[in-house]
Amino acid sequence: MAKLDPLRRRIRQRADVAVARAAPKLQKALREAAPQVTGALKQMTTVSGLKSSSVGPVVEARVAVPYASYTIPPGTQPHIIRPVRAKALAFFWPKVGKFVFFAKVNHPGYQGSPWYDDVVKKWPSMIERELPTK
């Protein structure tokens, strides 16, 4: 069993290198795939924290905006939006070409987009491309 220890160490080191090299590419791919309205979702998407665990190297992919879970399936159900700190909701409505004010808005819901899962499915091949040959 002792003869395998050096081999295990070399395999672990190569895996660590591959994951470290692939992590920025994962972050870039997540940012490119993120739905963009304000740009906050893209800016707050990070991949960090390369650590070794009993199963191998680990990184953390984080989307640090409160509404991130609503951008992926199942999304949101139709719901009413009401103002919290004002008497009315105000926003520019391009269809009418001016600012409008409402006491409430009926949101139609959003089914979500599989953007996050689609990118994470590519993670193993990203790591594989970064594996050192020697």
PDB file of C-alpha atoms in Angstrom:
ATOM      1  CA  MET A   1       0.000   0.000   0.000  1.00  0.00           C
ATOM      2  CA  ALA A   2       2.877   2.347   0.790  1.00  0.00           C
ATOM      3  CA  LYS A   3       4.068   2.116  -2.829  1.00  0.00           C
ATOM      4  CA  LEU A   4       0.869   3.849  -3.965  1.00  0.00           C
ATOM      5  CA  ASP A   5       1.295   6.925  -1.741  1.00  0.00           C
ATOM      6  CA  PRO A   6       3.652   8.809  -4.116  1.00  0.00           C
ATOM      7  CA  LEU A   7       1.324   8.060  -7.026  1.00  0.00           C
ATOM      8  CA  ARG A   8      -1.701   9.284  -5.042  1.00  0.00           C
ATOM      9  CA  ARG A   9       0.161  12.495  -4.212  1.00  0.00           C
ATOM     10  CA  ARG A  10       1.049  13.124  -7.869  1.00  0.00           C
ATOM     11  CA  ILE A  11      -2.528  12.460  -8.989  1.00  0.00           C
ATOM     12  CA  ARG A  12      -3.861  14.790  -6.279  1.00  0.00           C
ATOM     13  CA  GLN A  13      -1.377  17.515  -7.274  1.00  0.00           C
ATOM     14  CA  ARG A  14      -2.377  17.258 -10.930  1.00  0.00           C
ATOM     15  CA  ALA A  15      -6.050  17.404 -10.019  1.00  0.00           C
ATOM     16  CA  ASP A  16      -5.409  20.475  -7.825  1.00  0.00           C
ATOM     17  CA  VAL A  17      -3.576  22.211 -10.685  1.00  0.00           C
ATOM     18  CA  ALA A  18      -6.338  21.391 -13.181  1.00  0.00           C
ATOM     19  CA  VAL A  19      -9.101  22.640 -10.876  1.00  0.00           C
ATOM     20  CA  ALA A  20      -7.152  25.828 -10.060  1.00  0.00           C
ATOM     21  CA  ARG A  21      -6.657  26.534 -13.777  1.00  0.00           C
ATOM     22  CA  ALA A  22     -10.268  25.710 -14.675  1.00  0.00           C
ATOM     23  CA  ALA A  23     -11.905  27.742 -11.876  1.00  0.00           C
ATOM     24  CA  PRO A  24     -11.498  31.159 -13.602  1.00  0.00           C
ATOM     25  CA  LYS A  25     -12.877  29.631 -16.795  1.00  0.00           C
ATOM     26  CA  LEU A  26     -15.915  28.371 -14.888  1.00  0.00           C
ATOM     27  CA  GLN A  27     -16.451  31.850 -13.441  1.00  0.00           C
ATOM     28  CA  LYS A  28     -16.169  33.424 -16.909  1.00  0.00           C
ATOM     29  CA  ALA A  29     -18.623  30.909 -18.397  1.00  0.00           C
ATOM     30  CA  LEU A  30     -21.137  31.483 -15.576  1.00  0.00           C
ATOM     31  CA  ARG A  31     -20.903  35.253 -15.998  1.00  0.00           C
ATOM     32  CA  GLU A  32     -21.362  34.995 -19.759  1.00  0.00           C
ATOM     33  CA  ALA A  33     -24.396  32.720 -19.388  1.00  0.00           C
ATOM     34  CA  ALA A  34     -26.108  34.721 -16.615  1.00  0.00           C
ATOM     35  CA  PRO A  35     -29.294  36.548 -17.623  1.00  0.00           C
ATOM     36  CA  GLN A  36     -28.569  40.253 -17.871  1.00  0.00           C
ATOM     37  CA  VAL A  37     -30.993  42.961 -16.864  1.00  0.00           C
ATOM     38  CA  THR A  38     -28.966  45.196 -14.564  1.00  0.00           C
ATOM     39  CA  GLY A  39     -25.669  43.307 -14.729  1.00  0.00           C
ATOM     40  CA  ALA A  40     -25.639  42.572 -10.981  1.00  0.00           C
ATOM     41  CA  LEU A  41     -26.065  38.833 -11.542  1.00  0.00           C
ATOM     42  CA  LYS A  42     -22.938  38.752 -13.716  1.00  0.00           C
ATOM     43  CA  GLN A  43     -20.881  40.931 -11.370  1.00  0.00           C
ATOM     44  CA  MET A  44     -21.791  38.964  -8.247  1.00  0.00           C
ATOM     45  CA  THR A  45     -21.012  35.531  -9.723  1.00  0.00           C
ATOM     46  CA  THR A  46     -17.712  34.210  -8.359  1.00  0.00           C
ATOM     47  CA  VAL A  47     -15.798  30.950  -8.236  1.00  0.00           C
ATOM     48  CA  SER A  48     -13.289  30.730  -5.403  1.00  0.00           C
ATOM     49  CA  GLY A  49     -11.928  28.847  -2.457  1.00  0.00           C
ATOM     50  CA  LEU A  50      -9.848  26.042  -3.918  1.00  0.00           C
ATOM     51  CA  LYS A  51      -9.616  23.514  -1.082  1.00  0.00           C
ATOM     52  CA  SER A  52      -8.596  19.919  -0.822  1.00  0.00           C
ATOM     53  CA  SER A  53     -11.108  17.503   0.633  1.00  0.00           C
ATOM     54  CA  SER A  54     -11.177  13.753   1.146  1.00  0.00           C
ATOM     55  CA  VAL A  55     -12.691  13.366  -2.337  1.00  0.00           C
ATOM     56  CA  GLY A  56     -10.373  15.805  -4.109  1.00  0.00           C
ATOM     57  CA  PRO A  57     -10.114  19.514  -4.872  1.00  0.00           C
ATOM     58  CA  VAL A  58     -13.230  21.644  -4.287  1.00  0.00           C
ATOM     59  CA  VAL A  59     -14.218  25.144  -5.415  1.00  0.00           C
ATOM     60  CA  GLU A  60     -17.255  27.225  -4.513  1.00  0.00           C
ATOM     61  CA  ALA A  61     -19.406  28.807  -7.230  1.00  0.00           C
ATOM     62  CA  ARG A  62     -21.524  31.572  -5.725  1.00  0.00           C
ATOM     63  CA  VAL A  63     -24.118  33.936  -7.175  1.00  0.00           C
ATOM     64  CA  ALA A  64     -24.447  36.507  -4.397  1.00  0.00           C
ATOM     65  CA  VAL A  65     -27.666  38.322  -5.264  1.00  0.00           C
ATOM     66  CA  PRO A  66     -30.887  37.735  -3.325  1.00  0.00           C
ATOM     67  CA  TYR A  67     -32.927  36.915  -6.431  1.00  0.00           C
ATOM     68  CA  ALA A  68     -30.487  34.376  -7.935  1.00  0.00           C
ATOM     69  CA  SER A  69     -32.654  31.368  -7.067  1.00  0.00           C
ATOM     70  CA  TYR A  70     -35.545  32.893  -9.055  1.00  0.00           C
ATOM     71  CA  THR A  71     -33.480  32.957 -12.277  1.00  0.00           C
ATOM     72  CA  ILE A  72     -33.276  29.153 -12.482  1.00  0.00           C
ATOM     73  CA  PRO A  73     -36.156  26.657 -12.783  1.00  0.00           C
ATOM     74  CA  PRO A  74     -38.771  26.508 -11.404  1.00  0.00           C
ATOM     75  CA  GLY A  75     -38.597  30.349 -11.406  1.00  0.00           C
ATOM     76  CA  THR A  76     -41.541  32.166  -9.842  1.00  0.00           C
ATOM     77  CA  GLN A  77     -45.310  31.847  -9.850  1.00  0.00           C
ATOM     78  CA  PRO A  78     -47.480  34.781 -10.973  1.00  0.00           C
ATOM     79  CA  HIS A  79     -47.682  37.282  -8.114  1.00  0.00           C
ATOM     80  CA  ILE A  80     -48.621  40.831  -7.175  1.00  0.00           C
ATOM     81  CA  ILE A  81     -45.881  43.395  -6.593  1.00  0.00           C
ATOM     82  CA  ARG A  82     -46.737  46.256  -4.221  1.00  0.00           C
ATOM     83  CA  PRO A  83     -44.595  49.194  -3.100  1.00  0.00           C
ATOM     84  CA  VAL A  84     -42.861  48.731   0.253  1.00  0.00           C
ATOM     85  CA  ARG A  85     -41.387  52.165   1.072  1.00  0.00           C
ATOM     86  CA  ALA A  86     -43.504  54.394  -1.154  1.00  0.00           C
ATOM     87  CA  LYS A  87     -47.124  54.950  -2.174  1.00  0.00           C
ATOM     88  CA  ALA A  88     -46.577  53.780  -5.747  1.00  0.00           C
ATOM     89  CA  LEU A  89     -44.256  51.788  -7.970  1.00  0.00           C
ATOM     90  CA  ALA A  90     -42.505  53.991 -10.525  1.00  0.00           C
ATOM     91  CA  PHE A  91     -40.555  52.882 -13.589  1.00  0.00           C
ATOM     92  CA  PHE A  92     -39.897  53.813 -17.196  1.00  0.00           C
ATOM     93  CA  TRP A  93     -42.141  51.860 -19.557  1.00  0.00           C
ATOM     94  CA  PRO A  94     -40.575  51.771 -23.044  1.00  0.00           C
ATOM     95  CA  LYS A  95     -43.858  50.740 -24.682  1.00  0.00           C
ATOM     96  CA  VAL A  96     -45.499  54.070 -23.744  1.00  0.00           C
ATOM     97  CA  GLY A  97     -42.249  56.055 -23.738  1.00  0.00           C
ATOM     98  CA  LYS A  98     -42.574  57.605 -20.285  1.00  0.00           C
ATOM     99  CA  PHE A  99     -42.414  57.024 -16.543  1.00  0.00           C
ATOM    100  CA  VAL A 100     -45.516  55.364 -15.111  1.00  0.00           C
ATOM    101  CA  PHE A 101     -46.838  54.943 -11.563  1.00  0.00           C
ATOM    102  CA  PHE A 102     -48.885  52.043 -10.195  1.00  0.00           C
ATOM    103  CA  ALA A 103     -50.244  51.082  -6.777  1.00  0.00           C
ATOM    104  CA  LYS A 104     -49.608  47.436  -7.687  1.00  0.00           C
ATOM    105  CA  VAL A 105     -48.387  45.357 -10.627  1.00  0.00           C
ATOM    106  CA  ASN A 106     -49.474  41.839 -11.599  1.00  0.00           C
ATOM    107  CA  HIS A 107     -46.257  39.981 -12.376  1.00  0.00           C
ATOM    108  CA  PRO A 108     -46.882  37.107 -14.822  1.00  0.00           C
ATOM    109  CA  GLY A 109     -44.242  34.864 -13.244  1.00  0.00           C
ATOM    110  CA  TYR A 110     -41.043  33.541 -14.761  1.00  0.00           C
ATOM    111  CA  GLN A 111     -40.233  29.935 -15.622  1.00  0.00           C
ATOM    112  CA  GLY A 112     -36.508  30.402 -15.034  1.00  0.00           C
ATOM    113  CA  SER A 113     -33.578  29.564 -17.242  1.00  0.00           C
ATOM    114  CA  PRO A 114     -31.208  26.595 -16.847  1.00  0.00           C
ATOM    115  CA  TRP A 115     -28.186  28.883 -17.392  1.00  0.00           C
ATOM    116  CA  TYR A 116     -26.415  27.811 -14.177  1.00  0.00           C
ATOM    117  CA  ASP A 117     -26.925  24.053 -14.620  1.00  0.00           C
ATOM    118  CA  ASP A 118     -25.960  24.236 -18.304  1.00  0.00           C
ATOM    119  CA  VAL A 119     -22.566  25.723 -17.407  1.00  0.00           C
ATOM    120  CA  VAL A 120     -21.928  23.475 -14.384  1.00  0.00           C
ATOM    121  CA  LYS A 121     -22.505  20.395 -16.579  1.00  0.00           C
ATOM    122  CA  LYS A 122     -19.445  21.521 -18.579  1.00  0.00           C
ATOM    123  CA  TRP A 123     -17.252  21.736 -15.441  1.00  0.00           C
ATOM    124  CA  PRO A 124     -15.772  18.191 -15.694  1.00  0.00           C
ATOM    125  CA  SER A 125     -14.637  18.772 -19.287  1.00  0.00           C
ATOM    126  CA  MET A 126     -13.154  22.160 -18.291  1.00  0.00           C
ATOM    127  CA  ILE A 127     -11.072  20.397 -15.638  1.00  0.00           C
ATOM    128  CA  GLU A 128     -10.077  17.619 -18.016  1.00  0.00           C
ATOM    129  CA  ARG A 129      -8.739  20.123 -20.571  1.00  0.00           C
ATOM    130  CA  GLU A 130      -6.544  21.644 -17.857  1.00  0.00           C
ATOM    131  CA  LEU A 131      -5.016  18.381 -16.594  1.00  0.00           C
ATOM    132  CA  PRO A 132      -1.239  18.571 -16.856  1.00  0.00           C
ATOM    133  CA  THR A 133       0.237  15.841 -19.019  1.00  0.00           C
ATOM    134  CA  LYS A 134       3.398  15.464 -16.897  1.00  0.00           C
TER     135      LYS A 134
END
